[in-house]
Short mmCIF file of the N, C-alpha and C atoms (twelve columns), coordinates in Angstrom:
data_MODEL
# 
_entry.id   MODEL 
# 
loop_
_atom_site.group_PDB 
_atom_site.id 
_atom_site.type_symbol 
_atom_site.label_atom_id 
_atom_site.label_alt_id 
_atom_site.label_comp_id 
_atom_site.label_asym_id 
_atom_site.label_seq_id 
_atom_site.Cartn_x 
_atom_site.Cartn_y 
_atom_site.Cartn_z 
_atom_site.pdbx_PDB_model_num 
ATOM 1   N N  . UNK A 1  16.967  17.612  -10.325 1 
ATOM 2   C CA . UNK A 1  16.755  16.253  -9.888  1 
ATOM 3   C C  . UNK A 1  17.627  15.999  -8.657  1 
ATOM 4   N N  . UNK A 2  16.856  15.357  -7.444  1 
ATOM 5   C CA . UNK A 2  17.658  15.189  -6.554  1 
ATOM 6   C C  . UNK A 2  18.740  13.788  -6.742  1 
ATOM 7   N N  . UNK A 3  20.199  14.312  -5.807  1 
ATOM 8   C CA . UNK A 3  21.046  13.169  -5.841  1 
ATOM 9   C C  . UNK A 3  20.328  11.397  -5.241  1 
ATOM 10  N N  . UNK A 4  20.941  10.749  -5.664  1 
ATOM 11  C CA . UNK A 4  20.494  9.778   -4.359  1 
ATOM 12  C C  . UNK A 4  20.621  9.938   -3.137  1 
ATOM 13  N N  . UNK A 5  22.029  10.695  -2.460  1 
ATOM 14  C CA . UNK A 5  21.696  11.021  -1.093  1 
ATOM 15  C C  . UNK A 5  20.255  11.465  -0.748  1 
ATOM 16  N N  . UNK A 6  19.893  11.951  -1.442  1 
ATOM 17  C CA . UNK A 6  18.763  13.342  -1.405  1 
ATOM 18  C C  . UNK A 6  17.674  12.576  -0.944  1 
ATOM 19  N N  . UNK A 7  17.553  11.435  -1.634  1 
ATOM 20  C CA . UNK A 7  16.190  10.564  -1.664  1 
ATOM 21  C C  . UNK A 7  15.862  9.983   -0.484  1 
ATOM 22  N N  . UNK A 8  14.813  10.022  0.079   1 
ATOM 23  C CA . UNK A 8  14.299  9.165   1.329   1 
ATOM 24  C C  . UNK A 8  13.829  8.256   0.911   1 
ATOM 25  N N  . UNK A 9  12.712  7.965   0.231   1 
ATOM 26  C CA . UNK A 9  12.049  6.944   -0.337  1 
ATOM 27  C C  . UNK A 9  11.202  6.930   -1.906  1 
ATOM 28  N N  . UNK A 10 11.127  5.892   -1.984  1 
ATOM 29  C CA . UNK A 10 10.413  5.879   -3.406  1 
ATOM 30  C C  . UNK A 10 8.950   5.352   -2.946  1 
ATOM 31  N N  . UNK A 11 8.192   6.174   -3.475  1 
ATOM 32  C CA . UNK A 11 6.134   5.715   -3.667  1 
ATOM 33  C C  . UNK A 11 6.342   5.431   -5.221  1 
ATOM 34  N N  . UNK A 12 5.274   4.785   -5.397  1 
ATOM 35  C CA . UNK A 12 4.694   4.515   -6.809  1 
ATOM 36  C C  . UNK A 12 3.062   4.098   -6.266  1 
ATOM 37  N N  . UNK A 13 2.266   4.000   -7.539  1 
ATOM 38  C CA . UNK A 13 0.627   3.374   -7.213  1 
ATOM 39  C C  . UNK A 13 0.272   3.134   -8.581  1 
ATOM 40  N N  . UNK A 14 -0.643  1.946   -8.661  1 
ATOM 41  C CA . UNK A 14 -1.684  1.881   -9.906  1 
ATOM 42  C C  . UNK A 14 -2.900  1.410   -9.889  1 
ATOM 43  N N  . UNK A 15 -3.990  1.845   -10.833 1 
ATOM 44  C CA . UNK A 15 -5.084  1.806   -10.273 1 
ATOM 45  C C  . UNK A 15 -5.360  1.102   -11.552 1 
ATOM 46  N N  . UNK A 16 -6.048  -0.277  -10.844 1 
ATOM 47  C CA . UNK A 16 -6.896  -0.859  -12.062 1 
ATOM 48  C C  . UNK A 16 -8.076  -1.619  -11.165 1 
ATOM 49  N N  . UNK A 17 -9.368  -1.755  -12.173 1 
ATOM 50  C CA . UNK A 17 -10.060 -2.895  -11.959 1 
ATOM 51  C C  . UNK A 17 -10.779 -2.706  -10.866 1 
ATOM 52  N N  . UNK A 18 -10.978 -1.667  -10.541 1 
ATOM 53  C CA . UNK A 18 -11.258 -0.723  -9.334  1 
ATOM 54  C C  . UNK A 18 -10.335 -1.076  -7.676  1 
ATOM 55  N N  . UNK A 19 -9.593  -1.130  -8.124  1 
ATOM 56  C CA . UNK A 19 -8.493  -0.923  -6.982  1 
ATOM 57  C C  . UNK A 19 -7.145  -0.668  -7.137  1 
ATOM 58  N N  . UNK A 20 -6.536  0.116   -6.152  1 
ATOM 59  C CA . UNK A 20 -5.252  1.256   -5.970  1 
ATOM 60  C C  . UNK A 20 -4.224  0.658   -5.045  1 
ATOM 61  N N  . UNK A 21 -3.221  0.071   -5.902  1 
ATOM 62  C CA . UNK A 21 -2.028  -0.594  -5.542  1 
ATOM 63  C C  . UNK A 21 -1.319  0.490   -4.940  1 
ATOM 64  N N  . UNK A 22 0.093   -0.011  -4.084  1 
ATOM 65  C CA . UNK A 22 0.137   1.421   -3.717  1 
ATOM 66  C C  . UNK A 22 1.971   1.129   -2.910  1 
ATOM 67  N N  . UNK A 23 2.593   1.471   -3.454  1 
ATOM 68  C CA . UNK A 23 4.224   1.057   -2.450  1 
ATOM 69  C C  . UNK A 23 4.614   2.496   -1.738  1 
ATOM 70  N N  . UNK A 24 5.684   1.761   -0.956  1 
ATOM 71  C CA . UNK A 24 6.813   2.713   -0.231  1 
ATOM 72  C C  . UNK A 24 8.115   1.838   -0.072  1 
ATOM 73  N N  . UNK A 25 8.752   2.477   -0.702  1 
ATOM 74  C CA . UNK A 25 10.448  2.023   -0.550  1 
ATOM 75  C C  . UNK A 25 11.063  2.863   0.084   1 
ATOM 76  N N  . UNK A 26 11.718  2.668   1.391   1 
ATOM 77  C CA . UNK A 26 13.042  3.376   2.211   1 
ATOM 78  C C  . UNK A 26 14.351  2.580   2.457   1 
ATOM 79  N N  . UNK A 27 14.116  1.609   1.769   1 
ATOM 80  C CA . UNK A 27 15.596  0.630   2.119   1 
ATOM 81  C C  . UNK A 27 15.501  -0.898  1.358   1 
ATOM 82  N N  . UNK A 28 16.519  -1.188  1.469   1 
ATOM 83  C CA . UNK A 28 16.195  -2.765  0.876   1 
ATOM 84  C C  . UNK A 28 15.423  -3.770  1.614   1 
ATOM 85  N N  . UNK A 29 15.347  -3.716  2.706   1 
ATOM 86  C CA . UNK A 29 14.531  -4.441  3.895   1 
ATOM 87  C C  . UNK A 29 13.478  -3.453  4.353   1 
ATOM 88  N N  . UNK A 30 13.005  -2.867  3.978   1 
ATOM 89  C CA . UNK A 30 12.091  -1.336  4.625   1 
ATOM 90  C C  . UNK A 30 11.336  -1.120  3.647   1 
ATOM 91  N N  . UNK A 31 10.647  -2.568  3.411   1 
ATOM 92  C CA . UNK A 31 9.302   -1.736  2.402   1 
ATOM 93  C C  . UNK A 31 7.896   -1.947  2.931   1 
ATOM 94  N N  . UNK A 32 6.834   -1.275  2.186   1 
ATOM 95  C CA . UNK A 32 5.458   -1.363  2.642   1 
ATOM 96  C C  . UNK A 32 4.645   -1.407  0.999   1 
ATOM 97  N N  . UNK A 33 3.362   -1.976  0.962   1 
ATOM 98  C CA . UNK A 33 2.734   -2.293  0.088   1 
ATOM 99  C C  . UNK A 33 1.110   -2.518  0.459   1 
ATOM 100 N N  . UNK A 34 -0.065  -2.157  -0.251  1 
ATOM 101 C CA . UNK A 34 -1.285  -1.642  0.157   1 
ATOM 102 C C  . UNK A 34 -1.471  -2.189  -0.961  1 
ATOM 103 N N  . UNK A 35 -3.376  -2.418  -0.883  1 
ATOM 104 C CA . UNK A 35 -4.492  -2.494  -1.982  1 
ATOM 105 C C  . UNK A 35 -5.522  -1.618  -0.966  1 
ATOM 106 N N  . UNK A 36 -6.244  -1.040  -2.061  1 
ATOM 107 C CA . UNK A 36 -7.099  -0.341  -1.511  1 
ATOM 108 C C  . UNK A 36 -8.302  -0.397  -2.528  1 
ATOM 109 N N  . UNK A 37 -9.479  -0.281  -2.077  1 
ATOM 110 C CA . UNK A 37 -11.025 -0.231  -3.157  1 
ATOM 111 C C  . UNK A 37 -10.779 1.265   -3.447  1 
ATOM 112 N N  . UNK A 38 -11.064 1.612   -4.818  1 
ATOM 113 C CA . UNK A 38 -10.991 3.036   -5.055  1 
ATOM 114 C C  . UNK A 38 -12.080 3.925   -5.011  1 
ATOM 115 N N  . UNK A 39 -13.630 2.652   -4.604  1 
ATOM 116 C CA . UNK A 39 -14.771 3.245   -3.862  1 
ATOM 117 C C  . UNK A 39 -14.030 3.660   -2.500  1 
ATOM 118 N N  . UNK A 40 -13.238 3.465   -1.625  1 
ATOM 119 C CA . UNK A 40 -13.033 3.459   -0.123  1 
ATOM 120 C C  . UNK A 40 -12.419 5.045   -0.099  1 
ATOM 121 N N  . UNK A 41 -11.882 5.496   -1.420  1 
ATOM 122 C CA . UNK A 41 -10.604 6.355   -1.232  1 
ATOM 123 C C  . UNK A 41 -11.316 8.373   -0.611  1 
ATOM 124 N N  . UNK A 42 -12.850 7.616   -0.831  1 
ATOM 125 C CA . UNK A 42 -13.289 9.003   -0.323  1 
ATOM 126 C C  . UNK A 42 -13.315 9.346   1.431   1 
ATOM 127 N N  . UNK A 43 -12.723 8.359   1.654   1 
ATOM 128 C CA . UNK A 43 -12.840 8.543   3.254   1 
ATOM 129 C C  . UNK A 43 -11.336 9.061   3.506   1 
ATOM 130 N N  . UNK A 44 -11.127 9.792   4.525   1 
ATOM 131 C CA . UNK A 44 -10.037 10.551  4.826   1 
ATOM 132 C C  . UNK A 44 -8.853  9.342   4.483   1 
ATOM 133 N N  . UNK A 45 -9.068  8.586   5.361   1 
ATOM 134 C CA . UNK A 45 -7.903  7.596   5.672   1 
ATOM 135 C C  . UNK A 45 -8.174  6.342   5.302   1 
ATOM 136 N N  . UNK A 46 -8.869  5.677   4.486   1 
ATOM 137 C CA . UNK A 46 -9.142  4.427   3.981   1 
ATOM 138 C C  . UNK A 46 -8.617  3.058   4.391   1 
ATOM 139 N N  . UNK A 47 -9.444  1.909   4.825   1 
ATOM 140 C CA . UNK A 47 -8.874  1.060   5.366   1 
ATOM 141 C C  . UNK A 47 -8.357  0.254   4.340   1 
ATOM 142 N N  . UNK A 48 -7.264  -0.525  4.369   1 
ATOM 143 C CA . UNK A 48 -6.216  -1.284  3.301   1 
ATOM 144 C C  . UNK A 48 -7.406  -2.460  3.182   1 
ATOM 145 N N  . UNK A 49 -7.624  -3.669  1.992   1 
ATOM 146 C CA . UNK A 49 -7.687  -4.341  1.855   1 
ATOM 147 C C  . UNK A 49 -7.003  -5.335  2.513   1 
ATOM 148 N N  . UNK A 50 -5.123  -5.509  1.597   1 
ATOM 149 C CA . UNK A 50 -4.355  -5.896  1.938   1 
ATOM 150 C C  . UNK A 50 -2.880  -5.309  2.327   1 
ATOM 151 N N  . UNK A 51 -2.031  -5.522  3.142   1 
ATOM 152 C CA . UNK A 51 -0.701  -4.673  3.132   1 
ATOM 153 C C  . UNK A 51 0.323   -5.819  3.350   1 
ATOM 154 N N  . UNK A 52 1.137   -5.137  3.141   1 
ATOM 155 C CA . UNK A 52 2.541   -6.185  3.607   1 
ATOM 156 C C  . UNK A 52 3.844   -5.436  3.944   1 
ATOM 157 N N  . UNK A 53 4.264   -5.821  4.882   1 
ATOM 158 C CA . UNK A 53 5.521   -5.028  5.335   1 
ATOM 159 C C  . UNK A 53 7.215   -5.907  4.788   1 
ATOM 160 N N  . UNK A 54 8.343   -5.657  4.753   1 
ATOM 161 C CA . UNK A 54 9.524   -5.973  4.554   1 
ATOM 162 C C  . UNK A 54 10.327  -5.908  3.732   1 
ATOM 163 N N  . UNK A 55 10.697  -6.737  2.723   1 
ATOM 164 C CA . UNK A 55 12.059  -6.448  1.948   1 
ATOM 165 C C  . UNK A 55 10.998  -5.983  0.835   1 
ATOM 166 N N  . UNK A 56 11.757  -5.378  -0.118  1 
ATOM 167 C CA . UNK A 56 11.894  -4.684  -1.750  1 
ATOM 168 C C  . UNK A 56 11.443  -6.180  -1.954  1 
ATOM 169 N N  . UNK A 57 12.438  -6.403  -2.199  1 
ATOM 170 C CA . UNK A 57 11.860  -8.483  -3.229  1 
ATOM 171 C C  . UNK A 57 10.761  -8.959  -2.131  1 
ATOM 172 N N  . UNK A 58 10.641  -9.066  -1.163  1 
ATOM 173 C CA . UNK A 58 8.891   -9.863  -0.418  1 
ATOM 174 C C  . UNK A 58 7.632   -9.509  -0.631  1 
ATOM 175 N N  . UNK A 59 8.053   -8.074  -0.404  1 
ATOM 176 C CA . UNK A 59 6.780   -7.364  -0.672  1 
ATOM 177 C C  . UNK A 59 6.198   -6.618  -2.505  1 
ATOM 178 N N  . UNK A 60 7.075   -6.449  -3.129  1 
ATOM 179 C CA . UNK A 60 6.651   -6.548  -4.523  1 
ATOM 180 C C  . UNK A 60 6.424   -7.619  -5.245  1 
ATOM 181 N N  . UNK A 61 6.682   -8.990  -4.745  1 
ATOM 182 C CA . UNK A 61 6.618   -10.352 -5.625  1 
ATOM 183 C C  . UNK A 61 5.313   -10.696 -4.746  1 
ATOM 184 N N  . UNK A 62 4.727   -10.028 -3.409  1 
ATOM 185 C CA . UNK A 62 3.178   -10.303 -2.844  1 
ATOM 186 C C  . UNK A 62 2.493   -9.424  -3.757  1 
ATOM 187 N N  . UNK A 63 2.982   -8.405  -3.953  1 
ATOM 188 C CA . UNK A 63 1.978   -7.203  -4.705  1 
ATOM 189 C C  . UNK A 63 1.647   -7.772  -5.828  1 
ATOM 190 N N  . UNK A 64 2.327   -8.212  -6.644  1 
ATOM 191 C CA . UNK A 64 2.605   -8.264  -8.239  1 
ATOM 192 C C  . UNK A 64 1.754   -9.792  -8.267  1 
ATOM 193 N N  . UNK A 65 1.507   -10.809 -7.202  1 
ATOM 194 C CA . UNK A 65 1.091   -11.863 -7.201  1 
ATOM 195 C C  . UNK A 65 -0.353  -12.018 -6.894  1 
ATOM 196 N N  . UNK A 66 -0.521  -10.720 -6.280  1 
ATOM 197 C CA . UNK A 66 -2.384  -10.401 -5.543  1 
ATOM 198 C C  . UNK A 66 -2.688  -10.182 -7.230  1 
ATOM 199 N N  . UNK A 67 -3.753  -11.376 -6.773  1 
ATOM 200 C CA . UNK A 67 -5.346  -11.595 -8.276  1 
ATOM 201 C C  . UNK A 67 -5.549  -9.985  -8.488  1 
ATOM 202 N N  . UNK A 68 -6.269  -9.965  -9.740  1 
ATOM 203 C CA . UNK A 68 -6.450  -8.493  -9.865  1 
ATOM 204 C C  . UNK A 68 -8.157  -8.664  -8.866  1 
ATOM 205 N N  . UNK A 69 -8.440  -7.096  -8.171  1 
ATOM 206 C CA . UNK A 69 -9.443  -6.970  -7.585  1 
ATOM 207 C C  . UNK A 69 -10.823 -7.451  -8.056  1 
ATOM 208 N N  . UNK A 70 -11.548 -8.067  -7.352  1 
ATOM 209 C CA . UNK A 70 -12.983 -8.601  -7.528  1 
ATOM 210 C C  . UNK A 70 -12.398 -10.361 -8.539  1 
ATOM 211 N N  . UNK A 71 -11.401 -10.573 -8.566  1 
ATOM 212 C CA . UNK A 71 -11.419 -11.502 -9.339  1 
ATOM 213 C C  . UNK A 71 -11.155 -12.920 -7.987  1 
ATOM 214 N N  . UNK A 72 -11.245 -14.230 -8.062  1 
ATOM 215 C CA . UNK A 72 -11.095 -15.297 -6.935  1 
ATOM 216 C C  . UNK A 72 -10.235 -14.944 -6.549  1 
ATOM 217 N N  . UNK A 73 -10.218 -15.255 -5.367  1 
ATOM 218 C CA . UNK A 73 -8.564  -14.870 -4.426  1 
ATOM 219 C C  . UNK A 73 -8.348  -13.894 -3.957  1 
ATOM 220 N N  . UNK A 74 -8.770  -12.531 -4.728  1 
ATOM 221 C CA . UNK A 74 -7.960  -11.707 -4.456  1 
ATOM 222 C C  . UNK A 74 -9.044  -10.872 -2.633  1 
ATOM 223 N N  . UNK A 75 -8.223  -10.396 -2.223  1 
ATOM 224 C CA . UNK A 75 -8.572  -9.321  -1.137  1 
ATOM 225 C C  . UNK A 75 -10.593 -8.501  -1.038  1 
ATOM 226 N N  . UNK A 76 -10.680 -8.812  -0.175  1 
ATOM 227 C CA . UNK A 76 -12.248 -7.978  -0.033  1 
ATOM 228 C C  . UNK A 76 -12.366 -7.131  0.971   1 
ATOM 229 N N  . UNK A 77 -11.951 -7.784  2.418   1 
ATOM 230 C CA . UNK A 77 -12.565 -7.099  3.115   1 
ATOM 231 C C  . UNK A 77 -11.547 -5.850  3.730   1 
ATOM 232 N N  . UNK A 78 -12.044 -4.706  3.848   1 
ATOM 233 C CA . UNK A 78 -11.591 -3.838  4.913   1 
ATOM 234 C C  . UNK A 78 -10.893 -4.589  5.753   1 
ATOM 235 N N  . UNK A 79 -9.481  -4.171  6.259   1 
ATOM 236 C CA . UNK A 79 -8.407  -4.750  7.509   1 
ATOM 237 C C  . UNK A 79 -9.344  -3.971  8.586   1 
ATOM 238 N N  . UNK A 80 -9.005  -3.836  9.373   1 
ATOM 239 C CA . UNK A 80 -9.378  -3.332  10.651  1 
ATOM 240 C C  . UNK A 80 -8.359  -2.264  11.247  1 
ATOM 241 N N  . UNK A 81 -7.137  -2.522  10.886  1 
ATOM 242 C CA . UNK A 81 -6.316  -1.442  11.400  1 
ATOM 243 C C  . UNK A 81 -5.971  -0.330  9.980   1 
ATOM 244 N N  . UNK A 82 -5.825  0.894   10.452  1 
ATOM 245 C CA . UNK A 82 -4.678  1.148   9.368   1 
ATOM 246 C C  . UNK A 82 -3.310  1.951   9.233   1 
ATOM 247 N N  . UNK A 83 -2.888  0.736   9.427   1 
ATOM 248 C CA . UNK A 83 -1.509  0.765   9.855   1 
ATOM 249 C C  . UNK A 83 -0.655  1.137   8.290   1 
ATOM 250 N N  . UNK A 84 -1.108  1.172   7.386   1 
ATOM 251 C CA . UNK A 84 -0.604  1.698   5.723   1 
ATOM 252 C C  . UNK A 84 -0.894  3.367   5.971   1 
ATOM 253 N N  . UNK A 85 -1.420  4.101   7.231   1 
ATOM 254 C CA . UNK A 85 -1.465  5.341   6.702   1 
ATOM 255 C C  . UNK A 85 -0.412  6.605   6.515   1 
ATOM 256 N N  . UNK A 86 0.411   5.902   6.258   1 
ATOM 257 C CA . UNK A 86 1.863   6.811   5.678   1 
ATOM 258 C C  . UNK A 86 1.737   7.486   4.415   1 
ATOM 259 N N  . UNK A 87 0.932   6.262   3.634   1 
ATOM 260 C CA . UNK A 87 0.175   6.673   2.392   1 
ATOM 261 C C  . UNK A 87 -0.500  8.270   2.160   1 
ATOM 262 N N  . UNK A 88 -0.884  8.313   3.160   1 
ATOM 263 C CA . UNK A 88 -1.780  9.815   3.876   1 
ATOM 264 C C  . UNK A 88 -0.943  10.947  4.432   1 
ATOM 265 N N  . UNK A 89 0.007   9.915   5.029   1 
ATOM 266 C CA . UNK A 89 0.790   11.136  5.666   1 
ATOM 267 C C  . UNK A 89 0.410   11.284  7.265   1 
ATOM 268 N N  . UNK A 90 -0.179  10.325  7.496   1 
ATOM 269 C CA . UNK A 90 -0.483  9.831   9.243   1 
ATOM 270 C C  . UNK A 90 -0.660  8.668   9.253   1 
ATOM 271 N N  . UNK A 91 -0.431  7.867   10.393  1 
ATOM 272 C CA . UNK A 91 -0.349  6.714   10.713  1 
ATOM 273 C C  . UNK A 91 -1.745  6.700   12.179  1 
ATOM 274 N N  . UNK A 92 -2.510  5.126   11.966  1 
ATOM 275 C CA . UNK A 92 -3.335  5.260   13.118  1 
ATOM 276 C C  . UNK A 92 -2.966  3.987   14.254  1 
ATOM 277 N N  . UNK A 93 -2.473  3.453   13.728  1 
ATOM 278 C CA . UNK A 93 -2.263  2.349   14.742  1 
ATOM 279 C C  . UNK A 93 -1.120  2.333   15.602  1 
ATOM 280 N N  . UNK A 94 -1.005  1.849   16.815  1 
ATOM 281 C CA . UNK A 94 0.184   2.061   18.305  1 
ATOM 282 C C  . UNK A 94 0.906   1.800   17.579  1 
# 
């Protein structure tokens, strides 16, 4: 098991309801957070629903607060950028 030095960041994801929650933690102010359709996930790089960038506490109390998928409120359309593709392991946006 690596030390904490060791650690760069923490991922986690969960998939319900047909959609794939999805974090990255590198710092206390350095987080990222995704929804994704888990119809979308066959495309190389999938466009986010929704994302959110900043602290550990901003961005998990947005995650944890997004309606579950297909239900009122929650997220539909494809973003246009995708700027979450770290997820992948490439990024597409400047």
């Amino acid at each position: 098991m690596p030390s904490l030095a060791e650690i760069d960041a923490v991922q986690g994801f969960r998939v319900r309801a047909g959609a794939m929650d999805v974090y990255l933690v590198r710092a206390e102010q350095d987080a990222l957070a995704a929804r994704f359709r888990v119809d979308d996930l066959e495309d190389p790089v999938p466009h986010a629903i929704w994302h959110r960038r900043g602290s550990v506490a901003g961005v998990v109390a947005e995650l944890l607060a997004l309606p579950a998928h297909g239900a009122p409120g929650a997220p539909k359309a494809p973003l246009r950028c995708r700027e979450v593709g770290w997820i992948f392991g490439r990024r597409s946006c400047p």
